Amino acid sequence: MSHGVVQEKVTSALLDALNGARQKGQLKTAAWPTLSLDTPKRPEWGDLASTVAMSLAASEQRAPHDIAQIIVENLPQPDQLFERVEIVRPGFLNLTVKPALWQETLREIEQQSASYGTTDVGKGQRALVEYVSANPTGPLHVGHGRGAAVGQAVASLLTAVGFEVVSEYYINDAGRQMKLLGTSVAARYRELKGQPADFPEDGYHGAYITALAERLTPALDVEGGLSAEQLEERCQSLAYQALLSLIREDLKTFGIEFASWFSEASLLSSQAVERVLDELKSRRLVFEQDGAWWFRSSDFGDEKDRVVKKQDGEYTYLASDIAYHRDKLRRGYDLLIDVWGADHHGYIPRMQAVMQAYGHPKERLQVVLVQLVKLLRAGEEVKMSKRTGEFITMREVIDEVGADAAKFYFLMRDSKTHLEFDLELAKQRSADNPVYYVQYAHARIASLWRVAASRGITCPPPSRANLSLLSDPDELGLIRKLAAYPTVLEAAAIGYEPHRMTYYLQQLAALLHTFYNKHRILPTATDSEVFAQAAPGITADEGAKRETLSPERTAARLALMRGVQQVIKNGLTVLGISAPDQM
RNA sequence: GCGCCUGUAGCUCAGCUGGAUAGAGCAUCAGCCUCCGGAGCUGAGGGCCACAGGUUCAAAUCCUGUCAGGCGCACCA
């Protein structure tokens, strides 16, 4: 439950230095800016860099360089933490951390294992993440798949940083679309029976409707027949049930389960919508005009007021949504997160208005927008048409490329930007495919344990290995990456940006593969005599592959590998992706 | 017309919320397996960060304007 030993010790040292300087009267700023540590782009600039001195320049009215100097002078016991402390140009504070401190990260990872990286910034606040929420009028398509992957990832990221999270699916099981589903199925049924059927103009044209009608035929063939109304009603409820369970199944095969399914119809049948509108009416936030009822959303920054009850007496979608979000607030959530398709962005101001109407800051509702997925097959766009009902379902994608690959691809890019998803690429088992690249890194390490076991090489836990042997730049580079994990996780969670995780994992995997290729971890079989002599040290140089390994070094490197494996596993797990030991 | 999002290498995209000389993958070219999984690795070329102003010690990042693309602007959901 921390940002890692290195991060913590270094930031607290900086903080001590700042406070110490203030006590001595060397600095006067009342509130320090947040002390974030950057990892510099170039190795000469140290392991970690701080820009505090420069950001304090204004409030201190001094040159950044002088401020940096003061900070450095006030660092408590710098020799214990730092190899080198440098002040560069405008006022960068470049810190080179002692290898011993970096190496502690491996013990930390070992100790915390699956919880390494988690923090408690959420402080146990309750969050409700609502996602997918597709109308139960057809199978989920690719776009829903991305929404599902993002929603699940956001939910589990928030859990990882200390929120208490519930994920929920809102079922639009009321209103016109459901009715239309019923008439569409009924029309197909009549066609199957050779009866006259005029298919509704704006009905659901997909082939799945016909298939559904066929499947439901036994339940619809009633002796004496049904009235048109009865038939449509029956079609609606049967089709609804069938489609909802299809959706649940599809989500399940995608590895996604919701803690809660919330029905729109229940809001209507319990009069919740009515009550909420009456309540708002008494507060003059809903008013009557032109025979309709309007929500005064413009009071809260929306561009205009919105109808909640139409002239014909029907409620609009917004009415249920107000009641629904009111219900979410009632249930005591501190943070509401809605994952929506980007085409609904215009809806955000009015929903934030709802928050404010109930006395909450509009930030209490956070909307994560998910842009369209452009499906490709070997570079060619796969066309989809909503009108003809021809679209690629989420299920088809999962069946073709697998749940892991699909999720990783859905999460690779910032959710608010368009995503190109090439089915052929996602299926490839090569370096071109980032999913396998990352999973392979994990599997590769797993295979080390197998080989070690078969050769009778014992792997002591990191706590008993001599980690000080991990002083090579490649080794320390790997450790630094591992140490950055908690920070990446937190940034991804706080910003609702799972793609930061996929990026991080790719980078970590790249470092691992490079390391693996360049250095040996286990002694070669033919090296066993050399190994038996326990030749001290290594002969590295340009023939890195010829470096000989002492048992201690092997143990240390295995400890490093254990850390890498754990972090990859943790990262993939947060994203809902498996970390296989064999591929 | 108004609003939101996007514009970074030939292509697909990152860029840690204002930091240092701009970063990956693909594609292209040149290399690496007697050995822990080649589903891997190394190297090279490739940039006016759409454009123009502004803010400051510092701008791909913030502000304004322009251009281009996407999406919204219902008493539909």
XYZ file of N, CA, C and O in Angstrom, chain A residues 376-512:
548
model
N -10.805 -3.726 -38.754
C -10.089 -4.017 -39.988
C -9.784 -5.501 -40.068
O -9.709 -6.186 -39.057
N -9.619 -5.957 -41.279
C -9.127 -7.315 -41.474
C -8.011 -7.227 -42.494
O -8.260 -6.896 -43.648
N -6.810 -7.473 -42.027
C -5.621 -7.348 -42.873
C -5.613 -6.005 -43.611
O -5.399 -5.939 -44.809
N -5.880 -4.954 -42.880
C -5.796 -3.617 -43.459
C -7.067 -3.126 -44.121
O -7.225 -1.942 -44.361
N -7.991 -4.039 -44.433
C -9.241 -3.655 -45.083
C -10.329 -3.406 -44.041
O -10.508 -4.211 -43.120
N -11.054 -2.315 -44.211
C -12.092 -2.016 -43.245
C -13.264 -2.988 -43.370
O -13.716 -3.301 -44.470
N -13.737 -3.465 -42.225
C -14.917 -4.320 -42.212
C -16.123 -3.410 -42.045
O -16.277 -2.756 -41.026
N -16.956 -3.374 -43.057
C -18.089 -2.451 -43.038
C -19.218 -2.976 -42.162
O -19.497 -4.158 -42.125
N -19.825 -2.040 -41.483
C -20.970 -2.413 -40.671
C -22.105 -1.438 -40.959
O -21.876 -0.274 -41.222
N -23.304 -1.943 -40.900
C -24.433 -1.076 -41.148
C -25.498 -1.302 -40.099
O -25.980 -2.411 -39.901
N -25.836 -0.263 -39.406
C -26.841 -0.371 -38.369
C -28.222 -0.555 -39.015
O -29.078 -1.249 -38.507
N -28.375 0.082 -40.173
C -29.680 0.095 -40.823
C -30.091 -1.306 -41.260
O -31.201 -1.761 -41.013
N -29.164 -2.018 -41.895
C -29.506 -3.350 -42.360
C -29.299 -4.380 -41.262
O -29.582 -5.545 -41.433
N -28.785 -3.910 -40.111
C -28.587 -4.827 -39.008
C -27.375 -5.715 -39.179
O -27.206 -6.702 -38.484
N -26.517 -5.357 -40.130
C -25.318 -6.166 -40.335
C -24.160 -5.556 -39.560
O -23.641 -4.510 -39.928
N -23.814 -6.194 -38.498
C -22.660 -5.707 -37.766
C -21.908 -6.877 -37.164
O -22.439 -7.982 -37.037
N -20.658 -6.621 -36.850
C -19.852 -7.660 -36.238
C -20.148 -7.641 -34.746
O -20.070 -6.603 -34.105
N -20.499 -8.784 -34.214
C -20.812 -8.826 -32.796
C -19.540 -8.960 -31.971
O -18.500 -9.381 -32.460
N -19.690 -8.579 -30.715
C -18.585 -8.719 -29.796
C -18.182 -10.187 -29.701
O -17.003 -10.518 -29.634
N -19.193 -11.027 -29.725
C -18.942 -12.457 -29.626
C -18.064 -12.975 -30.748
O -17.142 -13.763 -30.547
N -18.356 -12.502 -31.957
C -17.558 -12.954 -33.097
C -16.092 -12.571 -32.930
O -15.190 -13.334 -33.256
N -15.887 -11.354 -32.427
C -14.513 -10.886 -32.231
C -13.798 -11.739 -31.186
O -12.661 -12.180 -31.385
N -14.492 -12.009 -30.096
C -13.869 -12.820 -29.043
C -13.567 -14.217 -29.553
O -12.500 -14.763 -29.323
N -14.539 -14.781 -30.273
C -14.331 -16.121 -30.794
C -13.143 -16.171 -31.743
O -12.416 -17.142 -31.806
N -12.971 -15.082 -32.481
C -11.903 -15.095 -33.475
C -10.527 -14.830 -32.873
O -9.563 -15.517 -33.187
N -10.419 -13.816 -32.016
C -9.082 -13.456 -31.523
C -8.836 -13.837 -30.063
O -7.704 -13.771 -29.589
N -9.876 -14.217 -29.365
C -9.717 -14.555 -27.950
C -9.985 -13.363 -27.054
O -9.786 -12.217 -27.463
N -10.422 -13.652 -25.846
C -10.808 -12.587 -24.927
C -9.605 -11.723 -24.527
O -9.705 -10.498 -24.453
N -8.485 -12.362 -24.271
C -7.309 -11.605 -23.836
C -6.860 -10.592 -24.880
O -6.642 -9.422 -24.583
N -6.722 -11.071 -26.116
C -6.261 -10.185 -27.181
C -7.268 -9.066 -27.408
O -6.903 -7.899 -27.567
N -8.542 -9.418 -27.397
C -9.570 -8.403 -27.623
C -9.486 -7.318 -26.561
O -9.475 -6.124 -26.865
N -9.382 -7.720 -25.310
C -9.306 -6.731 -24.237
C -8.090 -5.851 -24.378
O -8.163 -4.623 -24.260
N -6.962 -6.477 -24.614
C -5.730 -5.691 -24.712
C -5.851 -4.658 -25.826
O -5.509 -3.497 -25.660
N -6.375 -5.084 -26.960
C -6.530 -4.154 -28.080
C -7.492 -3.019 -27.740
O -7.243 -1.868 -28.054
N -8.586 -3.377 -27.097
C -9.565 -2.357 -26.721
C -8.963 -1.343 -25.760
O -9.398 -0.197 -25.694
N -7.976 -1.791 -24.997
C -7.417 -0.922 -23.965
C -6.109 -0.265 -24.371
O -5.504 0.462 -23.600
N -5.683 -0.522 -25.591
C -4.373 -0.014 -25.989
C -4.342 1.490 -26.217
O -3.312 2.126 -26.084
N -5.472 2.033 -26.620
C -5.502 3.459 -26.956
C -6.390 4.190 -25.974
O -7.315 3.613 -25.391
N -6.117 5.462 -25.837
C -6.956 6.337 -25.039
C -8.406 6.138 -25.490
O -8.702 6.218 -26.683
N -9.295 5.877 -24.547
C -10.652 5.496 -24.942
C -11.387 6.596 -25.705
O -12.314 6.321 -26.440
N -10.962 7.833 -25.531
C -11.684 8.909 -26.221
C -11.195 9.140 -27.644
O -11.656 10.050 -28.320
N -10.272 8.337 -28.105
C -9.860 8.447 -29.502
C -10.315 7.214 -30.277
O -10.550 6.154 -29.703
N -10.439 7.386 -31.568
C -10.844 6.271 -32.416
C -9.828 5.150 -32.318
O -8.643 5.403 -32.143
N -10.320 3.944 -32.443
C -9.437 2.790 -32.343
C -9.497 1.960 -33.605
O -10.569 1.635 -34.104
N -8.331 1.657 -34.115
C -8.283 0.714 -35.233
C -7.978 -0.651 -34.669
O -7.044 -0.829 -33.904
N -8.793 -1.598 -35.039
C -8.656 -2.952 -34.509
C -8.557 -3.904 -35.695
O -9.538 -4.142 -36.383
N -7.363 -4.396 -35.906
C -7.172 -5.320 -37.011
C -7.264 -6.758 -36.520
O -6.446 -7.220 -35.738
N -8.285 -7.443 -37.004
C -8.528 -8.814 -36.536
C -7.371 -9.752 -36.848
O -7.009 -10.598 -36.037
N -6.797 -9.578 -38.028
C -5.686 -10.451 -38.402
C -4.495 -10.242 -37.473
O -3.853 -11.175 -37.025
N -4.240 -8.958 -37.190
C -3.112 -8.619 -36.336
C -3.322 -9.155 -34.927
O -2.407 -9.678 -34.296
N -4.550 -9.040 -34.469
C -4.844 -9.472 -33.104
C -4.712 -10.981 -32.953
O -4.546 -11.489 -31.856
N -4.800 -11.687 -34.072
C -4.680 -13.140 -34.024
C -3.236 -13.610 -34.111
O -2.906 -14.707 -33.725
N -2.388 -12.764 -34.685
C -1.001 -13.161 -34.901
C -0.291 -13.449 -33.594
O -0.456 -12.745 -32.611
N 0.523 -14.471 -33.628
C 1.290 -14.795 -32.440
C 2.729 -14.388 -32.705
O 3.599 -15.210 -32.899
N 2.936 -13.092 -32.714
C 4.277 -12.614 -33.016
C 4.518 -11.289 -32.333
O 3.662 -10.769 -31.628
N 5.683 -10.763 -32.592
C 6.056 -9.492 -31.979
C 5.130 -8.371 -32.434
O 5.007 -7.350 -31.771
N 4.477 -8.571 -33.581
C 3.551 -7.548 -34.067
C 2.367 -7.410 -33.136
O 1.658 -6.425 -33.165
N 2.171 -8.430 -32.364
C 0.994 -8.456 -31.519
C 1.353 -8.200 -30.057
O 1.872 -9.066 -29.374
N 1.050 -6.998 -29.587
C 1.472 -6.597 -28.249
C 0.943 -7.490 -27.121
O 1.589 -7.628 -26.106
N -0.201 -8.090 -27.339
C -0.751 -8.953 -26.299
C 0.188 -10.115 -26.021
O 0.555 -10.403 -24.884
N 0.562 -10.782 -27.115
C 1.432 -11.932 -26.961
C 2.801 -11.508 -26.487
O 3.470 -12.217 -25.730
N 3.213 -10.358 -26.901
C 4.514 -9.827 -26.513
C 4.610 -9.736 -24.994
O 5.603 -10.139 -24.393
N 3.559 -9.208 -24.394
C 3.537 -9.040 -22.944
C 3.342 -10.387 -22.247
O 4.058 -10.726 -21.299
N 2.403 -11.161 -22.740
C 2.152 -12.456 -22.117
C 3.362 -13.372 -22.249
O 3.671 -14.155 -21.347
N 4.025 -13.248 -23.375
C 5.214 -14.063 -23.625
C 6.299 -13.769 -22.592
O 7.004 -14.671 -22.136
N 6.436 -12.515 -22.245
C 7.433 -12.141 -21.241
C 7.139 -12.882 -19.939
O 8.041 -13.404 -19.286
N 5.880 -12.927 -19.596
C 5.492 -13.621 -18.374
C 5.762 -15.120 -18.484
O 6.340 -15.739 -17.581
N 5.378 -15.696 -19.597
C 5.550 -17.127 -19.806
C 7.037 -17.504 -19.844
O 7.442 -18.552 -19.356
N 7.828 -16.630 -20.412
C 9.251 -16.882 -20.519
C 9.877 -17.016 -19.137
O 10.703 -17.883 -18.891
N 9.459 -16.121 -18.253
C 9.989 -16.187 -16.893
C 9.482 -17.455 -16.206
O 10.235 -18.150 -15.526
N 8.209 -17.749 -16.442
C 7.649 -18.956 -15.832
C 8.445 -20.179 -16.255
O 8.651 -21.110 -15.469
N 8.901 -20.160 -17.493
C 9.623 -21.333 -17.972
C 10.999 -21.440 -17.304
O 11.572 -22.525 -17.236
N 11.504 -20.310 -16.824
C 12.775 -20.364 -16.085
C 12.646 -21.252 -14.856
O 13.543 -22.020 -14.530
N 11.511 -21.118 -14.180
C 11.330 -21.928 -12.969
C 11.274 -23.395 -13.328
O 11.798 -24.244 -12.616
N 10.648 -23.681 -14.462
C 10.554 -25.082 -14.875
C 11.931 -25.663 -15.173
O 12.278 -26.749 -14.723
N 12.712 -24.875 -15.941
C 14.047 -25.345 -16.292
C 14.909 -25.477 -15.047
O 15.625 -26.473 -14.866
N 14.829 -24.469 -14.196
C 15.629 -24.495 -12.969
C 15.293 -25.735 -12.152
O 16.178 -26.433 -11.674
N 14.023 -26.021 -12.048
C 13.595 -27.177 -11.270
C 14.136 -28.462 -11.874
O 14.643 -29.327 -11.170
N 14.082 -28.549 -13.196
C 14.527 -29.771 -13.848
C 16.030 -29.960 -13.720
O 16.541 -31.056 -13.795
N 16.752 -28.843 -13.528
C 18.200 -28.970 -13.373
C 18.621 -28.982 -11.908
O 19.797 -28.980 -11.598
N 17.653 -28.943 -11.065
C 17.966 -28.973 -9.648
C 18.571 -27.695 -9.118
O 19.292 -27.690 -8.128
N 18.318 -26.596 -9.803
C 18.813 -25.313 -9.317
C 17.786 -24.725 -8.356
O 16.617 -24.592 -8.711
N 18.228 -24.423 -7.181
C 17.266 -23.888 -6.219
C 17.128 -22.382 -6.378
O 18.090 -21.684 -6.692
N 15.939 -21.911 -6.204
C 15.696 -20.479 -6.320
C 15.295 -19.925 -4.968
O 14.141 -20.052 -4.574
N 16.237 -19.313 -4.283
C 15.863 -18.726 -2.997
C 14.963 -17.525 -3.216
O 15.057 -16.869 -4.253
N 14.095 -17.230 -2.284
C 13.256 -16.047 -2.430
C 14.115 -14.792 -2.384
O 15.212 -14.811 -1.824
N 13.640 -13.715 -2.995
C 14.400 -12.467 -3.033
C 14.917 -12.058 -1.655
O 16.007 -11.515 -1.542
N 14.147 -12.353 -0.629
C 14.560 -11.929 0.707
C 15.855 -12.599 1.131
O 16.559 -12.105 1.998
N 16.174 -13.736 0.516
C 17.411 -14.412 0.915
C 18.497 -14.323 -0.144
O 19.590 -14.843 0.030
N 18.175 -13.666 -1.242
C 19.194 -13.523 -2.287
C 20.049 -12.294 -1.995
O 19.612 -11.364 -1.324
N 21.245 -12.311 -2.507
C 22.134 -11.160 -2.351
C 21.849 -10.170 -3.472
O 22.468 -10.194 -4.531
N 20.903 -9.300 -3.229
C 20.437 -8.405 -4.289
C 21.470 -7.347 -4.678
O 21.343 -6.718 -5.721
N 22.458 -7.172 -3.856
C 23.456 -6.147 -4.192
C 24.238 -6.525 -5.447
O 24.939 -5.705 -6.025
N 24.107 -7.759 -5.864
C 24.776 -8.176 -7.093
C 24.079 -7.605 -8.326
O 24.602 -7.651 -9.425
N 22.881 -7.088 -8.152
C 22.130 -6.550 -9.289
C 22.526 -5.092 -9.533
O 21.750 -4.179 -9.326
N 23.756 -4.921 -9.988
C 24.266 -3.559 -10.117
C 24.465 -3.156 -11.570
O 24.810 -2.029 -11.882
N 24.239 -4.093 -12.459
C 24.367 -3.827 -13.890
C 23.298 -2.823 -14.322
O 22.188 -2.835 -13.793
N 23.625 -1.920 -15.263
C 22.626 -0.939 -15.712
C 21.330 -1.583 -16.206
O 20.242 -1.048 -15.988
N 21.466 -2.726 -16.865
C 20.262 -3.401 -17.354
C 19.410 -3.906 -16.199
O 18.178 -3.847 -16.242
N 20.096 -4.393 -15.176
C 19.365 -4.896 -14.019
C 18.678 -3.749 -13.277
O 17.507 -3.825 -12.932
N 19.432 -2.681 -13.075
C 18.853 -1.549 -12.370
C 17.747 -0.891 -13.193
O 16.756 -0.408 -12.650
N 17.916 -0.902 -14.494
C 16.887 -0.329 -15.364
C 15.569 -1.073 -15.214
O 14.493 -0.474 -15.152
N 15.684 -2.357 -15.146
C 14.506 -3.197 -14.964
C 13.851 -2.906 -13.606
O 12.636 -2.761 -13.499
N 14.677 -2.792 -12.598
C 14.144 -2.522 -11.261
C 13.462 -1.156 -11.216
O 12.398 -0.990 -10.635
N 14.092 -0.190 -11.859
C 13.484 1.159 -11.870
C 12.098 1.115 -12.489
O 11.171 1.798 -12.059
N 11.985 0.317 -13.540
C 10.678 0.188 -14.198
C 9.666 -0.439 -13.244
O 8.516 -0.017 -13.185
N 10.114 -1.420 -12.522
C 9.213 -2.073 -11.561
C 8.795 -1.091 -10.474
O 7.652 -1.105 -10.019
N 9.732 -0.242 -10.092
C 9.449 0.723 -9.027
C 8.445 1.773 -9.485
O 7.747 2.376 -8.673
N 8.356 1.975 -10.789
C 7.443 2.993 -11.309
C 6.002 2.487 -11.375
O 5.065 3.268 -11.532
N 5.834 1.195 -11.240
C 4.519 0.600 -11.432
C 3.404 1.228 -10.588
O 2.346 1.586 -11.129
N 3.617 1.402 -9.296
C 2.528 1.974 -8.492
C 2.072 3.352 -8.985
O 0.882 3.657 -8.978
N 3.028 4.153 -9.405
C 2.698 5.487 -9.898
C 1.885 5.417 -11.189
O 0.926 6.177 -11.371
N 2.276 4.513 -12.062
C 1.547 4.342 -13.320
C 0.121 3.879 -13.042
O -0.851 4.408 -13.590
N 0.019 2.918 -12.166
C -1.291 2.387 -11.809
C -2.198 3.492 -11.279
O -3.357 3.622 -11.672
N -1.640 4.295 -10.409
C -2.455 5.349 -9.821
C -2.884 6.381 -10.863
O -4.040 6.805 -10.886
N -1.961 6.755 -11.733
C -2.302 7.728 -12.764
C -3.390 7.175 -13.679
O -4.317 7.873 -14.070
N -3.278 5.899 -14.018
C -4.271 5.261 -14.884
C -5.636 5.252 -14.207
O -6.660 5.479 -14.843
N -5.634 5.007 -12.903
C -6.895 4.926 -12.164
C -7.539 6.293 -12.019
O -8.710 6.476 -12.337
N -6.759 7.245 -11.558
C -7.288 8.579 -11.294
C -7.785 9.249 -12.569
O -8.745 10.012 -12.564
N -7.097 8.978 -13.674
C -7.481 9.614 -14.928
C -8.444 8.771 -15.752
O -8.806 9.160 -16.860
N -8.849 7.632 -15.227
C -9.697 6.688 -15.975
C -9.065 6.384 -17.329
O -9.722 6.472 -18.371
N -7.793 6.075 -17.301
C -7.059 5.845 -18.545
C -6.310 4.517 -18.534
O -5.098 4.474 -18.335
N -7.050 3.437 -18.755
C -6.421 2.119 -18.728
C -5.285 1.970 -19.741
O -4.397 1.150 -19.540
N -5.309 2.767 -20.795
C -4.279 2.576 -21.819
C -2.885 2.841 -21.283
O -1.901 2.365 -21.842
N -2.796 3.576 -20.195
C -1.470 3.793 -19.616
C -0.879 2.484 -19.129
O 0.335 2.300 -19.123
N -1.744 1.610 -18.713
C -1.285 0.309 -18.224
C -0.768 -0.550 -19.366
O 0.273 -1.186 -19.247
N -1.514 -0.596 -20.458
C -1.047 -1.424 -21.576
C 0.289 -0.903 -22.093
O 1.159 -1.671 -22.469
N 0.437 0.424 -22.074
C 1.708 0.983 -22.526
C 2.836 0.591 -21.601
O 3.904 0.180 -22.036
N 2.567 0.744 -20.333
C 3.582 0.401 -19.356
C 3.996 -1.061 -19.501
O 5.172 -1.394 -19.503
N 3.014 -1.917 -19.634
C 3.301 -3.347 -19.720
C 4.130 -3.681 -20.955
O 5.013 -4.536 -20.908
N 3.853 -2.991 -22.038
C 4.656 -3.228 -23.235
C 6.100 -2.806 -23.015
O 7.032 -3.468 -23.456
N 6.267 -1.674 -22.332
C 7.623 -1.200 -22.075
C 8.368 -2.156 -21.153
O 9.541 -2.470 -21.377
N 7.678 -2.598 -20.122
C 8.308 -3.524 -19.191
C 8.682 -4.824 -19.900
O 9.778 -5.351 -19.721
N 7.769 -5.308 -20.729
C 8.035 -6.547 -21.457
C 9.241 -6.368 -22.383
O 10.076 -7.259 -22.513
N 9.335 -5.195 -22.992
C 10.461 -4.937 -23.892
C 11.782 -5.002 -23.121
O 12.756 -5.597 -23.582
N 11.804 -4.392 -21.942
C 13.016 -4.432 -21.126
C 13.371 -5.873 -20.747
O 14.526 -6.261 -20.742
N 12.348 -6.619 -20.436
C 12.573 -8.010 -20.054
C 13.172 -8.800 -21.215
O 14.175 -9.485 -21.058
